[in-house]
PDB file of C-alpha atoms in Angstrom:
ATOM      1  CA  UNK N   1       3.293 -11.356  -6.971  1.00 57.00           C
ATOM      2  CA  UNK N   2      -0.380 -10.436  -7.289  1.00 56.00           C
ATOM      3  CA  UNK N   3      -1.391 -14.103  -7.202  1.00 57.00           C
ATOM      4  CA  UNK N   4       0.649 -14.513  -4.020  1.00 54.00           C
ATOM      5  CA  UNK N   5      -1.286 -11.698  -2.382  1.00 52.00           C
ATOM      6  CA  UNK N   6      -4.562 -13.443  -3.188  1.00 54.00           C
ATOM      7  CA  UNK N   7      -3.235 -16.753  -1.822  1.00 52.00           C
ATOM      8  CA  UNK N   8      -2.002 -15.175   1.400  1.00 55.00           C
ATOM      9  CA  UNK N   9      -4.997 -12.948   2.096  1.00 58.00           C
ATOM     10  CA  UNK N  10      -7.853 -14.919   0.591  1.00 60.00           C
ATOM     11  CA  UNK N  11      -8.956 -11.801  -1.297  1.00 60.00           C
ATOM     12  CA  UNK N  12      -8.342 -11.205  -4.991  1.00 68.00           C
ATOM     13  CA  UNK N  13      -6.094  -8.222  -5.713  1.00 61.00           C
ATOM     14  CA  UNK N  14      -8.836  -6.345  -7.585  1.00 68.00           C
ATOM     15  CA  UNK N  15     -11.197  -6.756  -4.626  1.00 67.00           C
ATOM     16  CA  UNK N  16      -8.892  -5.046  -2.160  1.00 75.00           C
ATOM     17  CA  UNK N  17      -9.392  -1.474  -3.351  1.00 78.00           C
ATOM     18  CA  UNK N  18     -11.969  -0.626  -0.715  1.00 82.00           C
ATOM     19  CA  UNK N  19      -9.716  -1.970   2.048  1.00 81.00           C
ATOM     20  CA  UNK N  20      -6.859   0.190   0.763  1.00 83.00           C
ATOM     21  CA  UNK N  21      -9.105   3.266   0.679  1.00 88.00           C
ATOM     22  CA  UNK N  22     -10.240   2.665   4.258  1.00 88.00           C
ATOM     23  CA  UNK N  23      -6.603   2.221   5.309  1.00 87.00           C
ATOM     24  CA  UNK N  24      -5.692   5.476   3.587  1.00 91.00           C
ATOM     25  CA  UNK N  25      -8.540   7.299   5.314  1.00 92.00           C
ATOM     26  CA  UNK N  26      -7.524   5.753   8.624  1.00 91.00           C
ATOM     27  CA  UNK N  27      -4.013   7.082   8.192  1.00 92.00           C
ATOM     28  CA  UNK N  28      -5.553  10.490   7.470  1.00 93.00           C
ATOM     29  CA  UNK N  29      -7.404  10.549  10.793  1.00 91.00           C
ATOM     30  CA  UNK N  30      -4.181   9.814  12.646  1.00 91.00           C
ATOM     31  CA  UNK N  31      -2.185  12.231  10.503  1.00 93.00           C
ATOM     32  CA  UNK N  32      -4.515  15.039  11.602  1.00 93.00           C
ATOM     33  CA  UNK N  33      -3.830  14.580  15.309  1.00 89.00           C
ATOM     34  CA  UNK N  34      -0.183  13.755  14.584  1.00 93.00           C
ATOM     35  CA  UNK N  35       0.127  17.153  12.948  1.00 94.00           C
ATOM     36  CA  UNK N  36      -1.249  18.814  16.067  1.00 91.00           C
ATOM     37  CA  UNK N  37       1.241  16.947  18.243  1.00 93.00           C
ATOM     38  CA  UNK N  38       4.187  17.915  16.046  1.00 95.00           C
ATOM     39  CA  UNK N  39       3.106  21.560  15.907  1.00 92.00           C
ATOM     40  CA  UNK N  40       2.184  21.835  19.596  1.00 93.00           C
ATOM     41  CA  UNK N  41       5.568  23.270  20.698  1.00 94.00           C
ATOM     42  CA  UNK N  42       5.251  25.993  18.051  1.00 93.00           C
ATOM     43  CA  UNK N  43       1.621  26.636  18.983  1.00 91.00           C
ATOM     44  CA  UNK N  44       2.688  26.951  22.622  1.00 93.00           C
ATOM     45  CA  UNK N  45       5.370  29.486  21.710  1.00 93.00           C
ATOM     46  CA  UNK N  46       3.165  31.506  19.343  1.00 91.00           C
ATOM     47  CA  UNK N  47       0.259  31.793  21.778  1.00 90.00           C
ATOM     48  CA  UNK N  48       2.457  32.042  24.893  1.00 92.00           C
ATOM     49  CA  UNK N  49       0.780  29.011  26.443  1.00 92.00           C
ATOM     50  CA  UNK N  50       2.084  27.385  29.585  1.00 95.00           C
ATOM     51  CA  UNK N  51       3.105  23.751  29.468  1.00 95.00           C
ATOM     52  CA  UNK N  52      -0.035  22.939  31.458  1.00 96.00           C
ATOM     53  CA  UNK N  53      -2.219  24.671  28.881  1.00 94.00           C
ATOM     54  CA  UNK N  54      -0.490  22.861  26.022  1.00 93.00           C
ATOM     55  CA  UNK N  55      -0.941  19.556  27.834  1.00 94.00           C
ATOM     56  CA  UNK N  56      -4.537  20.505  28.504  1.00 95.00           C
ATOM     57  CA  UNK N  57      -5.136  20.684  24.761  1.00 94.00           C
ATOM     58  CA  UNK N  58      -4.056  17.065  24.452  1.00 94.00           C
ATOM     59  CA  UNK N  59      -6.315  16.168  27.369  1.00 96.00           C
ATOM     60  CA  UNK N  60      -9.192  17.865  25.529  1.00 96.00           C
ATOM     61  CA  UNK N  61      -8.398  15.711  22.489  1.00 94.00           C
ATOM     62  CA  UNK N  62      -8.490  12.484  24.500  1.00 95.00           C
ATOM     63  CA  UNK N  63     -11.638  13.415  26.440  1.00 96.00           C
ATOM     64  CA  UNK N  64     -13.508  14.338  23.253  1.00 95.00           C
ATOM     65  CA  UNK N  65     -12.232  11.161  21.569  1.00 93.00           C
ATOM     66  CA  UNK N  66     -13.575   9.103  24.447  1.00 93.00           C
ATOM     67  CA  UNK N  67     -16.924  10.897  24.388  1.00 93.00           C
ATOM     68  CA  UNK N  68     -17.310  10.357  20.635  1.00 92.00           C
ATOM     69  CA  UNK N  69     -16.229   6.737  20.884  1.00 88.00           C
ATOM     70  CA  UNK N  70     -18.853   6.026  23.528  1.00 85.00           C
ATOM     71  CA  UNK N  71     -21.728   6.826  21.168  1.00 87.00           C
ATOM     72  CA  UNK N  72     -20.344   6.546  17.664  1.00 88.00           C
ATOM     73  CA  UNK N  73     -20.944   2.817  17.325  1.00 88.00           C
ATOM     74  CA  UNK N  74     -24.625   3.356  18.020  1.00 90.00           C
ATOM     75  CA  UNK N  75     -24.765   6.201  15.486  1.00 90.00           C
ATOM     76  CA  UNK N  76     -23.215   3.949  12.836  1.00 90.00           C
ATOM     77  CA  UNK N  77     -25.588   1.074  13.610  1.00 89.00           C
ATOM     78  CA  UNK N  78     -28.715   3.236  13.727  1.00 93.00           C
ATOM     79  CA  UNK N  79     -27.995   5.235  10.579  1.00 92.00           C
ATOM     80  CA  UNK N  80     -26.192   2.541   8.584  1.00 90.00           C
ATOM     81  CA  UNK N  81     -24.328   5.349   6.790  1.00 93.00           C
ATOM     82  CA  UNK N  82     -20.839   3.907   7.179  1.00 92.00           C
ATOM     83  CA  UNK N  83     -19.171   5.495   4.151  1.00 93.00           C
ATOM     84  CA  UNK N  84     -20.809   8.893   4.719  1.00 95.00           C
ATOM     85  CA  UNK N  85     -19.681   8.900   8.351  1.00 94.00           C
ATOM     86  CA  UNK N  86     -16.117   8.047   7.314  1.00 94.00           C
ATOM     87  CA  UNK N  87     -16.142  10.778   4.674  1.00 95.00           C
ATOM     88  CA  UNK N  88     -17.535  13.401   7.037  1.00 94.00           C
ATOM     89  CA  UNK N  89     -15.099  12.365   9.737  1.00 94.00           C
ATOM     90  CA  UNK N  90     -12.152  13.053   7.443  1.00 94.00           C
ATOM     91  CA  UNK N  91     -13.503  16.286   5.965  1.00 95.00           C
ATOM     92  CA  UNK N  92     -14.637  17.800   9.269  1.00 96.00           C
ATOM     93  CA  UNK N  93     -11.426  16.684  11.014  1.00 94.00           C
ATOM     94  CA  UNK N  94      -9.275  18.246   8.289  1.00 95.00           C
ATOM     95  CA  UNK N  95     -11.363  21.413   8.408  1.00 96.00           C
ATOM     96  CA  UNK N  96     -10.861  21.588  12.153  1.00 96.00           C
ATOM     97  CA  UNK N  97      -7.111  21.247  11.665  1.00 94.00           C
ATOM     98  CA  UNK N  98      -7.212  24.223   9.287  1.00 95.00           C
ATOM     99  CA  UNK N  99      -9.347  26.124  11.817  1.00 95.00           C
ATOM    100  CA  UNK N 100      -6.813  25.342  14.542  1.00 93.00           C
ATOM    101  CA  UNK N 101      -4.135  26.816  12.284  1.00 90.00           C
ATOM    102  CA  UNK N 102      -6.025  30.091  12.039  1.00 92.00           C
ATOM    103  CA  UNK N 103      -6.940  30.200  15.725  1.00 90.00           C
ATOM    104  CA  UNK N 104      -5.327  32.928  17.764  1.00 87.00           C
ATOM    105  CA  UNK N 105      -6.916  32.097  21.099  1.00 89.00           C
ATOM    106  CA  UNK N 106      -7.084  29.223  23.534  1.00 92.00           C
ATOM    107  CA  UNK N 107     -10.875  29.017  23.111  1.00 94.00           C
ATOM    108  CA  UNK N 108     -10.528  28.561  19.353  1.00 94.00           C
ATOM    109  CA  UNK N 109      -7.894  25.895  19.821  1.00 94.00           C
ATOM    110  CA  UNK N 110     -10.023  24.042  22.353  1.00 96.00           C
ATOM    111  CA  UNK N 111     -12.980  24.055  19.945  1.00 97.00           C
ATOM    112  CA  UNK N 112     -10.871  22.813  17.028  1.00 96.00           C
ATOM    113  CA  UNK N 113      -9.090  20.144  19.093  1.00 95.00           C
ATOM    114  CA  UNK N 114     -12.442  18.957  20.472  1.00 96.00           C
ATOM    115  CA  UNK N 115     -13.808  18.439  16.978  1.00 96.00           C
ATOM    116  CA  UNK N 116     -10.578  16.736  15.855  1.00 95.00           C
ATOM    117  CA  UNK N 117     -10.857  14.320  18.779  1.00 94.00           C
ATOM    118  CA  UNK N 118     -14.486  13.570  18.019  1.00 94.00           C
ATOM    119  CA  UNK N 119     -13.927  12.977  14.315  1.00 93.00           C
ATOM    120  CA  UNK N 120     -10.871  10.839  15.024  1.00 89.00           C
ATOM    121  CA  UNK N 121     -12.937   8.306  16.925  1.00 89.00           C
ATOM    122  CA  UNK N 122     -16.066   8.656  14.823  1.00 91.00           C
ATOM    123  CA  UNK N 123     -14.075   7.138  11.959  1.00 89.00           C
ATOM    124  CA  UNK N 124     -13.234   3.827  13.606  1.00 89.00           C
ATOM    125  CA  UNK N 125     -16.657   2.210  14.248  1.00 91.00           C
ATOM    126  CA  UNK N 126     -17.853   3.152  10.760  1.00 92.00           C
ATOM    127  CA  UNK N 127     -14.709   1.752   9.144  1.00 91.00           C
ATOM    128  CA  UNK N 128     -14.720  -1.479  11.145  1.00 90.00           C
ATOM    129  CA  UNK N 129     -18.397  -2.057  10.421  1.00 89.00           C
ATOM    130  CA  UNK N 130     -17.917  -1.310   6.714  1.00 89.00           C
ATOM    131  CA  UNK N 131     -14.945  -3.668   6.385  1.00 86.00           C
ATOM    132  CA  UNK N 132     -16.695  -6.418   8.336  1.00 86.00           C
ATOM    133  CA  UNK N 133     -19.654  -6.256   5.959  1.00 86.00           C
ATOM    134  CA  UNK N 134     -17.509  -5.910   2.828  1.00 82.00           C
ATOM    135  CA  UNK N 135     -15.181  -8.806   3.726  1.00 80.00           C
ATOM    136  CA  UNK N 136     -17.302 -11.219   5.808  1.00 78.00           C
ATOM    137  CA  UNK N 137     -15.038 -14.196   5.098  1.00 76.00           C
ATOM    138  CA  UNK N 138     -11.807 -12.242   5.590  1.00 71.00           C
ATOM    139  CA  UNK N 139     -12.542  -9.910   8.516  1.00 70.00           C
ATOM    140  CA  UNK N 140      -9.224 -10.580  10.211  1.00 75.00           C
ATOM    141  CA  UNK N 141      -7.305  -9.573   7.117  1.00 73.00           C
ATOM    142  CA  UNK N 142      -9.472  -6.565   6.328  1.00 70.00           C
ATOM    143  CA  UNK N 143      -9.440  -5.203   9.878  1.00 73.00           C
ATOM    144  CA  UNK N 144      -5.708  -5.673  10.248  1.00 73.00           C
TER     145      UNK N 144
END
C-alpha cells in the first residue's frame, strides 16, 4: 500500500509528512469560518440581529478575506517566513473565533470576523509557496 502511494504520487511516504501537516492546517482555517457559519443562526438569535446584520457579518468576512489576499502574497515573498505565517494565521484565527464566542456586541463580532477573514486568506499564499518549494518536482500533487 505504502509503495503504491509512492508510485502514484512520486513522493516517498515518509516525505509526505509536511504536506499532510499543511493539509491539516488548511482544514483548520476553513473549519474556523465553517464554525461561524454553522453558529450564525444562534448568534443572530442571541444578539437579536436582523437577517441583514447577520448577512453583513458574512460580507465583512469576505471583504476582509479579499483585502488580506490582495497583499498577503507580497508579505510572504518579502519576509520569506512561510511556516511562521501559517502558524500565526491558525493561532490568531482560532483566537478570533474564541473572541467572537465571548462577544456580546455587533462591534466585537465585526472585529473578530474581520480578523478571521484576514487570517483565512493569509494562510493560502504561505502554504502554496511552502509546498512549491518543498516539492519542486511534485507541485501538482502537493498543491492538490
